[in-house]
Short mmCIF file of C-alpha atoms and ligand atoms in Angstrom, two decimals:
data_model
loop_
_atom_site.label_atom_id
_atom_site.label_comp_id
_atom_site.label_asym_id
_atom_site.label_seq_id
_atom_site.Cartn_x
_atom_site.Cartn_y
_atom_site.Cartn_z
CA MET A 7 -0.56 0.11 0.13
CA SER A 8 1.87 3.14 -0.74
CA VAL A 9 1.62 5.94 1.60
CA LYS A 10 0.90 9.17 0.45
CA ASN A 11 3.95 12.36 2.09
CA GLU A 12 1.38 15.27 2.82
CA PRO A 13 2.83 18.05 0.89
CA GLY A 14 5.90 20.17 1.71
CA GLU A 15 6.14 22.57 4.41
CA ARG A 16 7.45 25.89 2.53
CA ILE A 17 9.83 28.11 4.38
CA LEU A 18 10.75 31.88 3.44
CA ILE A 19 14.69 31.83 3.53
CA CYS A 20 16.04 35.92 3.85
CA GLU A 21 19.56 35.46 2.60
CA ASP A 22 21.33 37.29 0.34
CA GLU A 23 24.19 35.22 0.56
CA PRO A 24 24.15 32.71 -2.49
CA ASN A 25 26.66 30.02 -0.61
CA ILE A 26 24.50 30.47 2.37
CA ILE A 27 21.32 30.23 0.54
CA SER A 28 22.34 27.35 -1.57
CA PHE A 29 24.33 25.38 1.23
CA LEU A 30 20.44 26.19 3.14
CA LYS A 31 18.12 25.50 0.56
CA ALA A 32 19.62 21.87 -0.08
CA GLU A 33 20.01 20.49 3.60
CA LEU A 34 15.74 21.80 3.73
CA GLU A 35 14.94 20.61 0.80
CA TYR A 36 17.16 17.44 1.40
CA GLU A 37 14.69 16.46 4.98
CA GLY A 38 11.65 18.21 2.40
CA TYR A 39 10.65 20.88 2.37
CA HIS A 40 9.78 23.87 -0.34
CA ILE A 41 12.48 27.00 0.04
CA GLU A 42 11.48 30.44 -1.35
CA THR A 43 14.07 32.65 -1.07
CA ALA A 44 14.45 36.44 -0.58
CA LEU A 45 17.67 38.62 -2.00
CA ASP A 46 16.53 40.85 -0.25
CA GLY A 47 15.08 43.20 2.82
CA SER A 48 12.45 44.12 0.40
CA GLU A 49 12.00 41.40 -1.84
CA ALA A 50 11.72 39.65 1.73
CA ILE A 51 8.67 41.50 2.66
CA SER A 52 6.87 41.15 -1.10
CA LYS A 53 6.33 37.55 -0.81
CA PHE A 54 4.15 38.29 3.06
CA LEU A 55 1.61 40.50 0.33
CA PRO A 56 -1.37 37.58 -1.02
CA GLU A 57 -0.81 39.35 -4.15
CA PHE A 58 2.53 36.90 -4.06
CA PHE A 59 1.41 33.86 -2.44
CA PRO A 60 -2.51 33.86 -2.10
CA ASN A 61 -3.18 31.67 0.80
CA ASN A 62 0.27 32.58 1.98
CA SER A 63 0.96 30.07 4.18
CA TYR A 64 4.22 29.65 4.60
CA SER A 65 5.64 27.65 8.02
CA LEU A 66 9.26 29.10 9.74
CA VAL A 67 11.80 31.69 7.88
CA LEU A 68 15.31 31.98 8.49
CA LEU A 69 16.11 35.60 8.22
CA ASP A 70 19.66 37.12 7.62
CA ILE A 71 19.89 40.55 9.63
CA MET A 72 21.59 42.34 6.67
CA LEU A 73 20.05 42.34 4.15
CA PRO A 74 20.30 45.12 1.26
CA VAL A 75 17.55 47.31 0.94
CA ARG A 76 15.19 46.75 4.54
CA ASN A 77 17.34 44.97 7.14
CA GLY A 78 16.30 41.97 9.35
CA LEU A 79 14.50 43.76 12.18
CA GLU A 80 12.77 46.13 9.17
CA VAL A 81 11.60 42.52 8.06
CA LEU A 82 10.47 41.41 10.61
CA ARG A 83 8.77 44.77 11.97
CA GLU A 84 7.01 43.95 8.73
CA ILE A 85 5.78 40.33 9.01
CA ARG A 86 4.57 40.39 12.67
CA LYS A 87 2.15 43.10 11.70
CA THR A 88 0.50 40.24 10.63
CA SER A 89 1.68 37.20 10.76
CA ASN A 90 3.49 34.84 14.14
CA ILE A 91 5.13 32.34 11.77
CA PRO A 92 8.31 31.29 13.64
CA VAL A 93 11.03 33.57 12.93
CA ILE A 94 14.89 32.25 12.75
CA ILE A 95 17.24 35.00 12.86
CA LEU A 96 20.89 33.92 10.79
CA THR A 97 23.14 35.51 12.70
CA ALA A 98 27.11 36.68 12.51
CA ARG A 99 28.69 36.42 15.59
CA LYS A 100 29.83 39.60 16.14
CA GLU A 101 26.15 40.46 15.23
CA VAL A 102 25.13 39.06 19.30
CA TYR A 103 24.33 42.53 20.31
CA ASP A 104 21.38 42.63 17.67
CA LYS A 105 19.76 39.99 18.75
CA VAL A 106 17.79 41.33 21.59
CA ALA A 107 16.32 43.71 19.77
CA PHE A 108 15.14 40.87 17.79
CA LEU A 109 13.77 39.28 20.07
CA ALA A 110 11.83 42.03 21.42
CA ALA A 111 10.68 42.63 17.95
CA GLY A 112 9.06 38.54 17.57
CA ALA A 113 12.01 36.76 17.26
CA ASP A 114 11.92 33.16 17.95
CA ASP A 115 14.80 32.52 17.79
CA TYR A 116 18.41 32.88 16.25
CA ILE A 117 21.44 30.24 14.26
CA THR A 118 24.50 32.13 14.81
CA LYS A 119 27.00 31.26 11.39
CA PRO A 120 28.68 29.02 10.56
CA PHE A 121 25.56 26.61 11.12
CA ASP A 122 26.07 23.12 12.61
CA THR A 123 24.06 21.69 10.44
CA SER A 124 22.15 19.57 12.71
CA GLU A 125 21.52 22.15 15.02
CA LEU A 126 19.51 24.37 12.17
CA ILE A 127 17.37 21.47 10.92
CA ALA A 128 16.59 20.34 13.78
CA ARG A 129 15.42 23.92 15.04
CA VAL A 130 12.84 24.63 12.26
CA LYS A 131 12.17 21.30 13.35
CA ARG A 132 11.08 22.33 16.67
CA HIS A 133 9.73 25.62 15.61
CA ILE A 134 7.20 24.54 13.23
CA GLN A 135 6.06 21.85 15.62
CA ARG A 136 5.25 24.28 17.94
CA ALA A 137 3.29 26.26 16.22
CA LYS A 138 0.62 23.44 15.01
CA THR A 139 0.71 23.31 18.37
CA HIS A 140 0.63 26.39 19.33
CA TYR A 141 -2.30 27.26 16.86
CA SER A 142 -3.90 23.51 18.08
CA ALA A 143 -4.42 25.24 22.21
CA SER A 144 -5.88 27.95 20.88
CA GLN A 145 -6.73 28.86 18.13
CA GLU A 146 -9.50 25.52 17.86
CA LYS A 147 -10.18 24.96 21.00
CA LEU A 148 -10.84 28.80 21.49
CA THR A 149 -13.98 30.58 19.66
CA ILE A 150 -14.07 34.32 20.82
CA GLU A 151 -17.75 35.44 19.81
CA PRO A 152 -17.10 39.52 20.12
CA ASP A 153 -21.22 40.77 20.00
CA ALA A 154 -22.19 38.18 22.76
CA TYR A 155 -19.01 38.88 24.52
CA ARG A 156 -18.41 35.36 25.20
CA ALA A 157 -15.34 33.06 25.01
CA LYS A 158 -15.55 29.80 25.01
CA ILE A 159 -12.71 26.43 25.08
CA LEU A 160 -13.99 22.78 22.98
CA GLY A 161 -17.35 24.48 22.86
CA ASN A 162 -17.70 25.63 26.85
CA ASP A 163 -18.40 28.30 27.81
CA ILE A 164 -16.10 30.09 29.97
CA GLY A 165 -18.57 31.97 31.76
CA LEU A 166 -15.97 35.75 31.67
CA THR A 167 -16.64 38.94 32.63
CA LYS A 168 -16.26 41.83 30.86
CA THR A 169 -12.64 42.11 32.23
CA GLU A 170 -11.34 38.82 32.33
CA PHE A 171 -13.67 38.55 28.36
CA GLU A 172 -12.03 41.77 27.05
CA ILE A 173 -8.05 40.69 27.92
CA LEU A 174 -8.44 37.44 26.62
CA CYS A 175 -9.27 38.88 23.38
CA PHE A 176 -6.74 41.16 23.15
CA LEU A 177 -4.50 38.39 23.37
CA HIS A 178 -5.96 36.81 21.19
CA GLU A 179 -6.47 39.35 18.95
CA ASN A 180 -2.36 39.33 19.21
CA ILE A 181 -1.94 35.73 19.18
CA GLY A 182 1.29 34.22 19.42
CA LYS A 183 2.70 37.83 20.36
CA VAL A 184 4.26 39.09 24.39
CA LYS A 185 2.11 41.81 25.36
CA THR A 186 3.19 43.66 28.59
CA ARG A 187 0.74 45.30 31.43
CA ASP A 188 0.51 48.28 30.86
CA GLU A 189 0.02 47.31 27.04
CA ILE A 190 -2.59 44.99 28.31
CA ILE A 191 -4.14 48.54 30.41
CA SER A 192 -4.17 50.58 27.87
CA ALA A 193 -6.60 48.17 25.68
CA VAL A 194 -8.85 47.67 27.64
CA PHE A 195 -9.18 50.01 30.36
CA GLY A 196 -7.15 53.39 28.93
CA ASP A 197 -4.20 55.15 29.44
CA PHE A 198 -5.57 56.34 32.54
CA TYR A 199 -5.71 53.46 34.79
CA GLY A 200 -2.99 52.67 36.00
CA GLU A 201 -2.84 49.02 38.50
CA SER A 202 -1.02 46.62 36.92
CA ASN A 203 -1.21 44.95 39.47
CA ILE A 204 -5.25 44.38 38.24
CA VAL A 205 -4.58 42.34 34.91
CA ASP A 206 -2.63 39.40 37.19
CA ALA A 207 -5.49 39.33 38.85
CA ASN A 208 -7.81 39.12 35.81
CA VAL A 209 -5.27 36.12 33.82
CA LYS A 210 -5.91 34.03 37.27
CA ASN A 211 -9.11 34.15 36.36
CA ILE A 212 -9.07 32.84 33.52
CA ARG A 213 -6.69 30.79 33.54
CA ALA A 214 -8.58 29.18 36.67
CA LYS A 215 -12.53 29.24 34.42
CA ILE A 216 -10.82 27.83 31.34
CA ALA A 217 -8.96 24.45 33.23
CA ARG A 218 -12.51 23.58 34.47
CA HIS A 219 -12.86 22.72 31.16
CA THR A 220 -9.43 21.88 29.85
CA SER A 221 -5.53 20.99 30.94
CA ALA A 222 -5.13 24.32 27.23
CA ARG A 223 -2.92 26.23 28.15
CA VAL A 224 -3.71 29.10 26.46
CA ILE A 225 -2.42 31.79 28.76
CA GLU A 226 1.16 31.39 28.99
CA THR A 227 2.93 34.02 31.64
CA VAL A 228 6.81 35.49 29.62
CA ARG A 229 8.76 36.66 33.46
CA GLY A 230 10.21 40.10 33.46
CA LYS A 231 7.60 40.78 30.12
CA GLY A 232 4.14 40.04 30.70
CA TYR A 233 1.50 37.25 28.68
CA LEU A 234 1.16 36.07 25.42
CA CYS A 235 -2.59 33.60 24.26
CA VAL A 236 -0.60 30.60 22.49
CA1 LIG B 1151 23.92 38.83 5.05
#
């Protein structure tokens, strides 16, 4: 009996050095991935536009920091306006100081050149797998009904208060992105409201109510930063 392979996952490589592109392309194609390439930052951004790829669904982006036209950080910020796709930064050793800015802008990981092939492949696989798990954790199980001010998990009404609902809604709209307590307060209460522990108290309640129906984690705490919906 023949086994039909799933269509390969699509990976976008944003890199301007031909040798690195051909190396990455060969290694990842060998693993069964489909590869798109962008040679500068502007091309990378354009490859995220719906005109280019109507049911846009890359599984992962490998993003060089030093790119012509638009640099890697600009590309990452553009991607994050519309997508929570895993992004792995490719850095040269001397660019180490840039890592923090990239992680803050929403990068998931970084790999230092020259690459260790098995490490690169392992990280790519792990991030693609994790993104799928996250997708199923909240996007498949959590339903937001904005007009009714109701959120359901696995079809069950979670029974949130208005404030809890608005916090969950805000985090869910920004799924995969860390939101600080201040950002949550500003989105839900407006800028004048200054008590940041109000967020913690509400998140605690949301989690407890969700936990009545599932052990899946929907809101994660990012120590020293804030919360994210996964
Ligand atoms: Ca480069």
